[in-house]
Amino acid sequence: MFGIEYDAVLYSRILTGVTLAVHVIFATIGVGIPLMIALAEWMGIKRNDEHYRLLARRWARGFVITVAVGVVTGTAIGLQLSLLWPNFMQLAGHVISLPLFLETFAFFFEAIFLGIYLYTWDRFKKKIYHFFLLIPVAIGATASGFFISTVNSFMNTPRGFDIENGVLTNISPLEAMFNPATPTKVAHVLSSAYLTSAFILAGIAAFAILRGKDHVYHKKALKLTMTAATVFAISTAIIGDLSGKFLAEYQPEKLAAAEWHFETSTQAPLILGGYLTDDNEVKYALEIPYALSILAHGDPNSEVIGLEEFPEDELPPLIVHYFFDLMVGIGMLLAFVSILYTVFSRVKKWNEWNRPLLWAIVVSAPLSMLAIEMGWFFAELGRQPWLLVGHMTVSEGATTSNHVDLMLILFILLYIVLLTTCFTVLRKIFKNNPVEKELREKGLE
């Protein structure tokens, strides 16, 4: 009913969204887990504690499986960018190809040292030499996240080129890469990836303790991961505040859509939850006075631009409000849980192993990944209708192929197979080789 071109755009958006939702799971783990492995092995060497070294070894086993699946989903994204968004890639190939190339280089750099790291356990007389092999892995993982995030930043605040009579001129790859969105975008992506990875590992340790496995190994794992989570929860909150101020300056319509802020006003409140009536009246929402003005400009009396200032055909879908609320709400929960655990662990009379707190950590683990998903959906949908803000809309950048619907079905089947295989392999790896067995073998009971 919409015509071939519209259908192609719609299916392209759906397929890209599904691929992003799947890949972001493995990308987040790929960026964050190497740092956690490095922390565990460093603690093991520093304290001469084999429990921490065993933690690093077991985490590394699981990590390599997720890397393998992440390669497939990452390749799918690269393929779909060329097939589904050819007009965008034609422009991007000239302007923002540098970080795309560097991201590939960073991944190979990480993969080479990861292979060496995995096959050289107990091969060095000085354990610190083995730890040194992990440093390039962590650097490569972080660099991958950095480079690919700059591409997304470029899509939000494109710089480094001019278009004169339909021809690209004055191309500057470095200016395109280090655009105004890069600092907050990269910092938020990396910090949230570290936070999510720490909570996932903490959730596994907390669940083991709840099941009666009160070995000191699990308690050390929980303390290490929750300490890291506390640091990254605070840093993510600070960076999130800076991101709000970036949006107020460079993408005010995105911030206004996130907060259902329709009229330009001072002392603007932050709106949580609720729903919109047909005449855009907000009902049953929780309003925090002055909070949006503070988020946008750091001043409770500052003016925040409303959606009324922008053409209707350039407004993001208002559903992004819920994505934004979920992202921020879960982030606040993670900060609360991690700080609460840290306080309990520091006060001698309090018990950080109490069941309500352990269950809160277990529940927070999948919620942390959900917050990542909601953040990316907010980032991408909040940019609509633009693919490249101010230069190219989504419909202008999309393919006109008649077969995207078939691609969507095939890729969904592929992702189901990948996710099922990944879960099955990880389950078998750890079920067939439980930690209790390794603790006995190493005399660490």
Short mmCIF file of C-alpha atoms in Angstrom, two decimals:
data_model
loop_
_atom_site.label_atom_id
_atom_site.label_comp_id
_atom_site.label_asym_id
_atom_site.label_seq_id
_atom_site.Cartn_x
_atom_site.Cartn_y
_atom_site.Cartn_z
CA MET A 1 0.00 0.00 0.00
CA PHE A 2 2.96 2.33 0.47
CA GLY A 3 4.83 1.49 -2.74
CA ILE A 4 8.08 -0.33 -3.39
CA GLU A 5 10.47 2.43 -2.26
CA TYR A 6 8.72 3.00 1.07
CA ASP A 7 8.65 -0.71 1.79
CA ALA A 8 12.36 -0.96 1.05
CA VAL A 9 13.09 1.87 3.48
CA LEU A 10 10.89 0.32 6.17
CA TYR A 11 12.41 -3.13 5.85
CA SER A 12 15.90 -1.64 5.75
CA ARG A 13 15.24 0.18 9.00
CA ILE A 14 13.83 -2.94 10.66
CA LEU A 15 16.71 -5.15 9.52
CA THR A 16 19.32 -2.62 10.62
CA GLY A 17 17.58 -2.25 13.97
CA VAL A 18 17.44 -6.01 14.55
CA THR A 19 21.11 -6.39 13.60
CA LEU A 20 22.12 -3.53 15.87
CA ALA A 21 20.10 -5.00 18.77
CA VAL A 22 21.90 -8.34 18.43
CA HIS A 23 25.37 -6.99 17.73
CA VAL A 24 25.34 -4.49 20.60
CA ILE A 25 25.19 -7.40 23.06
CA PHE A 26 28.45 -8.84 21.81
CA ALA A 27 30.02 -5.44 21.13
CA THR A 28 29.38 -4.35 24.72
CA ILE A 29 30.84 -7.56 26.10
CA GLY A 30 33.72 -7.31 23.64
CA VAL A 31 34.67 -3.87 24.92
CA GLY A 32 34.11 -4.42 28.64
CA ILE A 33 35.13 -7.98 29.48
CA PRO A 34 38.84 -7.66 28.54
CA LEU A 35 39.22 -4.92 31.14
CA MET A 36 37.57 -7.12 33.79
CA ILE A 37 39.86 -10.03 32.87
CA ALA A 38 42.84 -7.70 33.16
CA LEU A 39 41.70 -6.51 36.61
CA ALA A 40 41.28 -10.09 37.82
CA GLU A 41 44.67 -11.25 36.57
CA TRP A 42 46.40 -8.15 37.93
CA MET A 43 44.82 -8.75 41.35
CA GLY A 44 45.97 -12.36 41.19
CA ILE A 45 49.56 -11.35 40.47
CA LYS A 46 49.64 -8.43 42.90
CA ARG A 47 48.24 -10.48 45.81
CA ASN A 48 49.69 -13.81 44.70
CA ASP A 49 46.12 -15.12 44.79
CA GLU A 50 45.25 -18.00 42.46
CA HIS A 51 41.53 -17.38 42.92
CA TYR A 52 41.77 -14.17 40.90
CA ARG A 53 43.91 -15.82 38.23
CA LEU A 54 41.33 -18.59 37.93
CA LEU A 55 38.66 -15.92 37.55
CA ALA A 56 40.61 -14.39 34.66
CA ARG A 57 41.09 -17.78 33.03
CA ARG A 58 37.42 -18.76 33.20
CA TRP A 59 36.20 -15.35 32.06
CA ALA A 60 38.60 -15.53 29.10
CA ARG A 61 37.14 -18.89 28.04
CA GLY A 62 33.66 -17.45 27.86
CA PHE A 63 34.85 -14.24 26.27
CA VAL A 64 36.42 -15.95 23.26
CA ILE A 65 33.04 -17.52 22.38
CA THR A 66 31.30 -14.15 22.40
CA VAL A 67 34.10 -12.71 20.26
CA ALA A 68 33.49 -15.38 17.63
CA VAL A 69 29.76 -14.59 17.48
CA GLY A 70 30.47 -10.85 17.54
CA VAL A 71 32.61 -11.23 14.42
CA VAL A 72 29.60 -12.62 12.55
CA THR A 73 27.17 -9.92 13.72
CA GLY A 74 29.77 -7.21 13.09
CA THR A 75 30.32 -8.52 9.57
CA ALA A 76 26.55 -8.46 9.06
CA ILE A 77 26.46 -4.77 9.97
CA GLY A 78 29.25 -3.99 7.50
CA LEU A 79 27.44 -5.94 4.78
CA GLN A 80 24.11 -4.27 5.48
CA LEU A 81 25.60 -0.78 5.46
CA SER A 82 26.72 -1.36 1.87
CA LEU A 83 23.57 -3.16 0.72
CA LEU A 84 20.86 -1.25 2.58
CA TRP A 85 22.33 2.25 2.77
CA PRO A 86 24.35 2.66 -0.46
CA ASN A 87 23.91 6.41 -0.78
CA PHE A 88 25.13 6.98 2.76
CA MET A 89 28.12 4.69 2.24
CA GLN A 90 29.03 6.52 -0.97
CA LEU A 91 29.38 9.72 1.04
CA ALA A 92 30.84 8.01 4.13
CA GLY A 93 33.40 6.18 2.04
CA HIS A 94 34.97 9.51 1.14
CA VAL A 95 34.63 11.25 4.51
CA ILE A 96 34.46 8.84 7.46
CA SER A 97 36.22 5.73 6.14
CA LEU A 98 39.31 6.32 8.33
CA PRO A 99 37.77 5.11 11.64
CA LEU A 100 36.04 2.25 9.80
CA PHE A 101 39.45 1.05 8.63
CA LEU A 102 41.05 1.67 12.03
CA GLU A 103 38.28 -0.29 13.77
CA THR A 104 39.10 -3.32 11.63
CA PHE A 105 42.80 -2.90 12.40
CA ALA A 106 42.04 -2.62 16.14
CA PHE A 107 40.01 -5.83 16.04
CA PHE A 108 42.77 -7.81 14.34
CA PHE A 109 45.27 -6.37 16.82
CA GLU A 110 43.03 -7.55 19.66
CA ALA A 111 42.38 -10.98 18.11
CA ILE A 112 46.07 -11.76 17.53
CA PHE A 113 47.04 -11.06 21.12
CA LEU A 114 43.92 -12.77 22.47
CA GLY A 115 44.97 -15.99 20.73
CA ILE A 116 48.50 -15.73 22.14
CA TYR A 117 47.11 -14.92 25.59
CA LEU A 118 44.78 -17.94 25.63
CA TYR A 119 47.47 -20.42 24.60
CA THR A 120 50.22 -19.23 26.95
CA TRP A 121 48.69 -19.84 30.36
CA ASP A 122 51.37 -21.15 32.78
CA ARG A 123 54.05 -20.86 30.06
CA PHE A 124 56.00 -18.06 31.74
CA LYS A 125 58.04 -18.27 34.92
CA LYS A 126 57.06 -14.69 35.70
CA LYS A 127 53.27 -14.42 35.61
CA ILE A 128 53.44 -10.72 34.82
CA TYR A 129 54.64 -11.56 31.30
CA HIS A 130 51.37 -13.33 30.60
CA PHE A 131 49.48 -10.32 31.94
CA PHE A 132 51.38 -8.08 29.52
CA LEU A 133 49.83 -10.05 26.62
CA LEU A 134 46.40 -9.01 27.83
CA ILE A 135 47.13 -5.30 27.67
CA PRO A 136 46.98 -5.19 23.81
CA VAL A 137 43.70 -7.14 23.99
CA ALA A 138 42.12 -4.55 26.30
CA ILE A 139 43.55 -1.67 24.26
CA GLY A 140 42.33 -3.20 21.00
CA ALA A 141 38.84 -3.79 22.40
CA THR A 142 38.59 -0.23 23.68
CA ALA A 143 39.99 1.15 20.41
CA SER A 144 37.35 -0.77 18.44
CA GLY A 145 34.62 0.82 20.54
CA PHE A 146 36.25 4.22 20.15
CA PHE A 147 36.58 4.12 16.37
CA ILE A 148 33.13 2.78 15.60
CA SER A 149 31.55 5.30 18.00
CA THR A 150 33.17 8.16 16.08
CA VAL A 151 31.30 6.99 12.97
CA ASN A 152 28.02 7.21 14.86
CA SER A 153 29.08 10.61 16.20
CA PHE A 154 29.67 11.77 12.63
CA MET A 155 26.11 10.80 11.72
CA ASN A 156 24.81 13.07 14.51
CA THR A 157 27.11 16.07 13.93
CA PRO A 158 28.65 15.67 10.45
CA ARG A 159 31.81 17.65 9.89
CA GLY A 160 34.86 17.51 7.64
CA PHE A 161 33.33 18.07 4.20
CA ASP A 162 31.40 20.49 2.03
CA ILE A 163 28.95 19.78 -0.78
CA GLU A 164 29.23 22.15 -3.74
CA ASN A 165 26.91 21.53 -6.68
CA GLY A 166 26.38 17.97 -5.48
CA VAL A 167 30.12 17.28 -5.28
CA LEU A 168 32.04 16.55 -2.06
CA THR A 169 34.84 19.06 -1.44
CA ASN A 170 37.19 20.11 1.37
CA ILE A 171 37.21 16.61 2.82
CA SER A 172 38.98 16.28 6.19
CA PRO A 173 38.79 12.74 7.65
CA LEU A 174 40.22 13.83 11.01
CA GLU A 175 37.70 16.65 11.39
CA ALA A 176 34.93 14.22 10.47
CA MET A 177 36.21 11.71 13.01
CA PHE A 178 36.69 14.21 15.84
CA ASN A 179 33.37 15.99 15.45
CA PRO A 180 31.49 17.73 18.30
CA ALA A 181 29.62 14.55 19.28
CA THR A 182 32.76 12.42 19.61
CA PRO A 183 33.84 13.23 23.20
CA THR A 184 30.51 12.54 24.92
CA LYS A 185 29.49 9.72 22.58
CA VAL A 186 32.72 7.76 22.89
CA ALA A 187 32.99 8.32 26.64
CA HIS A 188 29.39 7.20 27.22
CA VAL A 189 29.73 4.10 25.02
CA LEU A 190 32.95 2.95 26.69
CA SER A 191 31.92 3.70 30.27
CA SER A 192 28.52 2.01 29.89
CA ALA A 193 30.16 -1.03 28.27
CA TYR A 194 32.52 -1.39 31.25
CA LEU A 195 29.60 -0.93 33.66
CA THR A 196 27.42 -3.51 31.91
CA SER A 197 30.22 -6.07 31.68
CA ALA A 198 30.99 -5.66 35.38
CA PHE A 199 27.34 -6.18 36.30
CA ILE A 200 26.96 -9.25 34.09
CA LEU A 201 29.94 -10.92 35.78
CA ALA A 202 28.72 -9.73 39.19
CA GLY A 203 25.28 -11.21 38.50
CA ILE A 204 26.84 -14.60 37.73
CA ALA A 205 28.83 -14.53 41.00
CA ALA A 206 25.82 -13.36 43.04
CA PHE A 207 23.63 -16.11 41.57
CA ALA A 208 26.24 -18.73 42.47
CA ILE A 209 26.28 -17.50 46.08
CA LEU A 210 22.47 -17.55 46.21
CA ARG A 211 22.57 -21.19 45.09
CA GLY A 212 24.64 -22.03 48.14
CA LYS A 213 28.08 -21.86 46.54
CA ASP A 214 29.61 -19.70 49.23
CA HIS A 215 33.23 -20.46 48.31
CA VAL A 216 35.56 -17.49 48.72
CA TYR A 217 36.19 -17.66 44.95
CA HIS A 218 32.66 -16.40 44.24
CA LYS A 219 32.86 -13.76 46.96
CA LYS A 220 36.10 -12.41 45.54
CA ALA A 221 34.54 -12.35 42.07
CA LEU A 222 31.56 -10.41 43.38
CA LYS A 223 33.66 -7.91 45.31
CA LEU A 224 35.96 -7.23 42.35
CA THR A 225 33.15 -6.79 39.83
CA MET A 226 30.94 -4.67 42.09
CA THR A 227 33.84 -2.40 43.01
CA ALA A 228 34.46 -1.85 39.30
CA ALA A 229 30.72 -1.38 38.74
CA THR A 230 30.60 1.38 41.36
CA VAL A 231 33.37 3.32 39.63
CA PHE A 232 31.81 2.96 36.18
CA ALA A 233 28.28 3.69 37.43
CA ILE A 234 29.44 7.04 38.77
CA SER A 235 31.45 7.85 35.62
CA THR A 236 28.52 6.87 33.38
CA ALA A 237 26.17 9.15 35.33
CA ILE A 238 28.58 12.09 35.00
CA ILE A 239 29.08 11.46 31.27
CA GLY A 240 25.31 11.10 30.85
CA ASP A 241 24.87 14.58 32.30
CA LEU A 242 27.42 15.94 29.81
CA SER A 243 25.59 14.12 27.01
CA GLY A 244 22.39 15.93 27.96
CA LYS A 245 24.16 19.26 27.66
CA PHE A 246 25.56 18.21 24.28
CA LEU A 247 22.05 17.42 23.03
CA ALA A 248 20.75 20.77 24.27
CA GLU A 249 23.37 22.55 22.15
CA TYR A 250 23.59 20.41 19.02
CA GLN A 251 20.39 18.30 18.86
CA PRO A 252 17.77 20.19 20.91
CA GLU A 253 14.91 18.50 19.06
CA LYS A 254 16.20 15.11 20.22
CA LEU A 255 16.33 16.21 23.85
CA ALA A 256 12.89 17.81 23.58
CA ALA A 257 11.42 14.62 22.12
CA ALA A 258 13.04 12.56 24.88
CA GLU A 259 11.30 14.71 27.49
CA TRP A 260 8.06 15.50 25.64
CA HIS A 261 9.00 19.15 25.93
CA PHE A 262 6.72 20.85 23.42
CA GLU A 263 6.95 24.54 24.32
CA THR A 264 10.15 26.53 24.74
CA SER A 265 10.31 27.57 28.39
CA THR A 266 12.52 28.32 31.35
CA GLN A 267 12.61 26.26 34.57
CA ALA A 268 11.69 23.20 32.48
CA PRO A 269 10.78 20.04 34.42
CA LEU A 270 12.03 16.53 33.68
CA ILE A 271 9.16 14.23 32.73
CA LEU A 272 9.32 10.55 33.69
CA GLY A 273 6.82 8.02 32.35
CA GLY A 274 3.26 9.02 31.53
CA TYR A 275 1.50 8.99 28.17
CA LEU A 276 0.43 11.50 25.54
CA THR A 277 -3.11 12.33 24.55
CA ASP A 278 -4.05 13.11 20.95
CA ASP A 279 -3.50 16.83 21.57
CA ASN A 280 -0.01 16.19 23.04
CA GLU A 281 -1.05 16.63 26.66
CA VAL A 282 1.14 14.64 29.07
CA LYS A 283 -0.78 12.62 31.65
CA TYR A 284 0.18 10.50 34.67
CA ALA A 285 3.85 11.44 34.41
CA LEU A 286 6.23 12.18 37.26
CA GLU A 287 7.62 15.70 36.90
CA ILE A 288 10.85 16.77 38.55
CA PRO A 289 10.85 20.59 38.70
CA TYR A 290 13.76 22.46 37.03
CA ALA A 291 15.54 19.15 36.26
CA LEU A 292 15.41 19.45 32.45
CA SER A 293 16.86 22.97 32.59
CA ILE A 294 19.63 21.70 34.84
CA LEU A 295 20.29 18.72 32.56
CA ALA A 296 20.34 20.92 29.46
CA HIS A 297 22.35 23.90 30.71
CA GLY A 298 23.29 23.36 34.36
CA ASP A 299 21.01 26.22 35.41
CA PRO A 300 17.49 25.70 36.84
CA ASN A 301 16.35 28.99 35.28
CA SER A 302 17.74 28.33 31.80
CA GLU A 303 15.57 28.16 28.70
CA VAL A 304 15.06 24.80 27.01
CA ILE A 305 13.98 24.75 23.36
CA GLY A 306 10.69 22.95 22.71
CA LEU A 307 9.48 20.85 19.78
CA GLU A 308 7.35 23.76 18.57
CA GLU A 309 10.53 25.37 17.20
CA PHE A 310 11.11 22.66 14.58
CA PRO A 311 9.30 21.62 11.38
CA GLU A 312 6.96 18.69 11.96
CA ASP A 313 8.65 16.60 9.30
CA GLU A 314 11.98 16.89 11.14
CA LEU A 315 10.75 15.75 14.56
CA PRO A 316 11.88 12.41 16.04
CA PRO A 317 9.21 9.85 16.97
CA LEU A 318 7.97 10.63 20.47
CA ILE A 319 8.30 7.01 21.56
CA VAL A 320 11.96 7.80 22.22
CA HIS A 321 10.74 9.24 25.54
CA TYR A 322 10.27 5.71 26.88
CA PHE A 323 13.67 4.54 25.62
CA PHE A 324 15.28 7.53 27.31
CA ASP A 325 13.42 6.92 30.58
CA LEU A 326 14.39 3.25 30.65
CA MET A 327 18.02 4.02 29.93
CA VAL A 328 18.25 6.68 32.63
CA GLY A 329 16.10 4.78 35.13
CA ILE A 330 18.14 1.59 34.86
CA GLY A 331 21.36 3.59 35.04
CA MET A 332 20.22 5.15 38.30
CA LEU A 333 19.29 1.70 39.63
CA LEU A 334 22.72 0.31 38.76
CA ALA A 335 24.41 3.22 40.52
CA PHE A 336 22.23 2.73 43.60
CA VAL A 337 22.83 -1.05 43.79
CA SER A 338 26.59 -0.77 43.25
CA ILE A 339 27.02 2.03 45.80
CA LEU A 340 24.81 0.16 48.27
CA TYR A 341 26.98 -2.95 47.92
CA THR A 342 30.13 -0.88 48.40
CA VAL A 343 28.73 0.69 51.57
CA PHE A 344 27.66 -2.72 52.93
CA SER A 345 31.08 -4.18 52.20
CA ARG A 346 32.86 -1.35 54.04
CA VAL A 347 30.72 -1.39 57.21
CA LYS A 348 31.84 -4.34 59.33
CA LYS A 349 28.51 -4.86 61.07
CA TRP A 350 26.62 -5.08 57.79
CA ASN A 351 26.46 -8.16 55.59
CA GLU A 352 27.06 -7.58 51.89
CA TRP A 353 26.08 -11.19 51.21
CA ASN A 354 22.44 -10.70 52.29
CA ARG A 355 19.94 -12.26 49.91
CA PRO A 356 17.94 -9.12 48.96
CA LEU A 357 21.13 -7.35 47.88
CA LEU A 358 22.38 -10.41 46.00
CA TRP A 359 19.06 -10.71 44.18
CA ALA A 360 19.21 -7.00 43.31
CA ILE A 361 22.62 -7.62 41.70
CA VAL A 362 21.31 -10.66 39.80
CA VAL A 363 18.34 -8.69 38.44
CA SER A 364 20.55 -5.73 37.57
CA ALA A 365 22.74 -7.84 35.28
CA PRO A 366 20.21 -8.30 32.43
CA LEU A 367 18.78 -4.84 33.11
CA SER A 368 22.20 -3.33 32.44
CA MET A 369 22.18 -4.85 28.97
CA LEU A 370 18.61 -3.66 28.45
CA ALA A 371 19.79 -0.12 29.28
CA ILE A 372 22.45 -0.43 26.57
CA GLU A 373 19.81 -1.52 24.06
CA MET A 374 17.48 1.32 25.03
CA GLY A 375 20.34 3.81 24.79
CA TRP A 376 21.16 2.77 21.24
CA PHE A 377 17.53 2.79 20.16
CA PHE A 378 17.16 6.25 21.64
CA ALA A 379 20.31 7.40 19.84
CA GLU A 380 19.21 6.07 16.45
CA LEU A 381 15.47 6.80 16.54
CA GLY A 382 16.10 10.16 18.15
CA ARG A 383 18.07 11.19 15.06
CA GLN A 384 15.12 10.55 12.75
CA PRO A 385 14.26 11.49 10.09
CA TRP A 386 17.96 12.05 9.45
CA LEU A 387 20.49 9.42 8.52
CA LEU A 388 23.18 12.10 8.36
CA VAL A 389 21.85 15.10 10.27
CA GLY A 390 21.22 18.09 8.02
CA HIS A 391 22.45 16.36 4.86
CA MET A 392 20.67 13.06 4.19
CA THR A 393 17.36 11.63 5.39
CA VAL A 394 16.79 7.94 5.99
CA SER A 395 14.67 7.61 2.85
CA GLU A 396 17.36 9.31 0.76
CA GLY A 397 20.08 6.98 2.00
CA ALA A 398 18.20 3.68 1.73
CA THR A 399 18.22 1.10 -1.00
CA THR A 400 15.33 0.66 -3.44
CA SER A 401 15.79 -3.10 -3.72
CA ASN A 402 12.70 -5.30 -3.75
CA HIS A 403 14.26 -8.11 -1.68
CA VAL A 404 15.02 -6.54 1.71
CA ASP A 405 12.07 -8.37 3.27
CA LEU A 406 13.67 -11.70 2.32
CA MET A 407 16.99 -10.53 3.77
CA LEU A 408 15.19 -9.64 7.00
CA ILE A 409 13.82 -13.18 7.37
CA LEU A 410 17.17 -14.80 6.58
CA PHE A 411 19.11 -12.63 9.00
CA ILE A 412 16.59 -13.19 11.78
CA LEU A 413 17.03 -16.94 11.31
CA LEU A 414 20.81 -16.45 11.37
CA TYR A 415 20.63 -14.50 14.63
CA ILE A 416 18.41 -17.13 16.25
CA VAL A 417 20.95 -19.80 15.34
CA LEU A 418 23.88 -17.67 16.56
CA LEU A 419 22.27 -16.77 19.88
CA THR A 420 21.15 -20.35 20.53
CA THR A 421 24.58 -21.73 19.64
CA CYS A 422 26.37 -19.16 21.77
CA PHE A 423 24.19 -19.90 24.81
CA THR A 424 24.52 -23.67 24.34
CA VAL A 425 28.30 -23.59 23.96
CA LEU A 426 28.80 -21.30 26.96
CA ARG A 427 26.53 -23.47 29.08
CA LYS A 428 28.40 -26.64 28.13
CA ILE A 429 31.83 -25.07 28.69
CA PHE A 430 31.06 -24.13 32.27
CA LYS A 431 28.72 -27.00 33.12
CA ASN A 432 31.19 -29.65 31.97
CA ASN A 433 34.05 -27.94 33.75
CA PRO A 434 32.60 -26.45 36.97
CA VAL A 435 34.70 -24.13 39.06
CA GLU A 436 34.62 -26.56 41.99
CA LYS A 437 36.51 -29.09 39.88
CA GLU A 438 39.21 -26.57 38.98
CA LEU A 439 39.47 -25.40 42.58
CA ARG A 440 40.10 -29.01 43.68
CA GLU A 441 42.66 -29.58 40.93
CA LYS A 442 44.57 -26.47 41.98
CA GLY A 443 44.29 -27.22 45.67
CA LEU A 444 42.20 -24.10 46.30
CA GLU A 445 39.25 -25.70 48.06
#
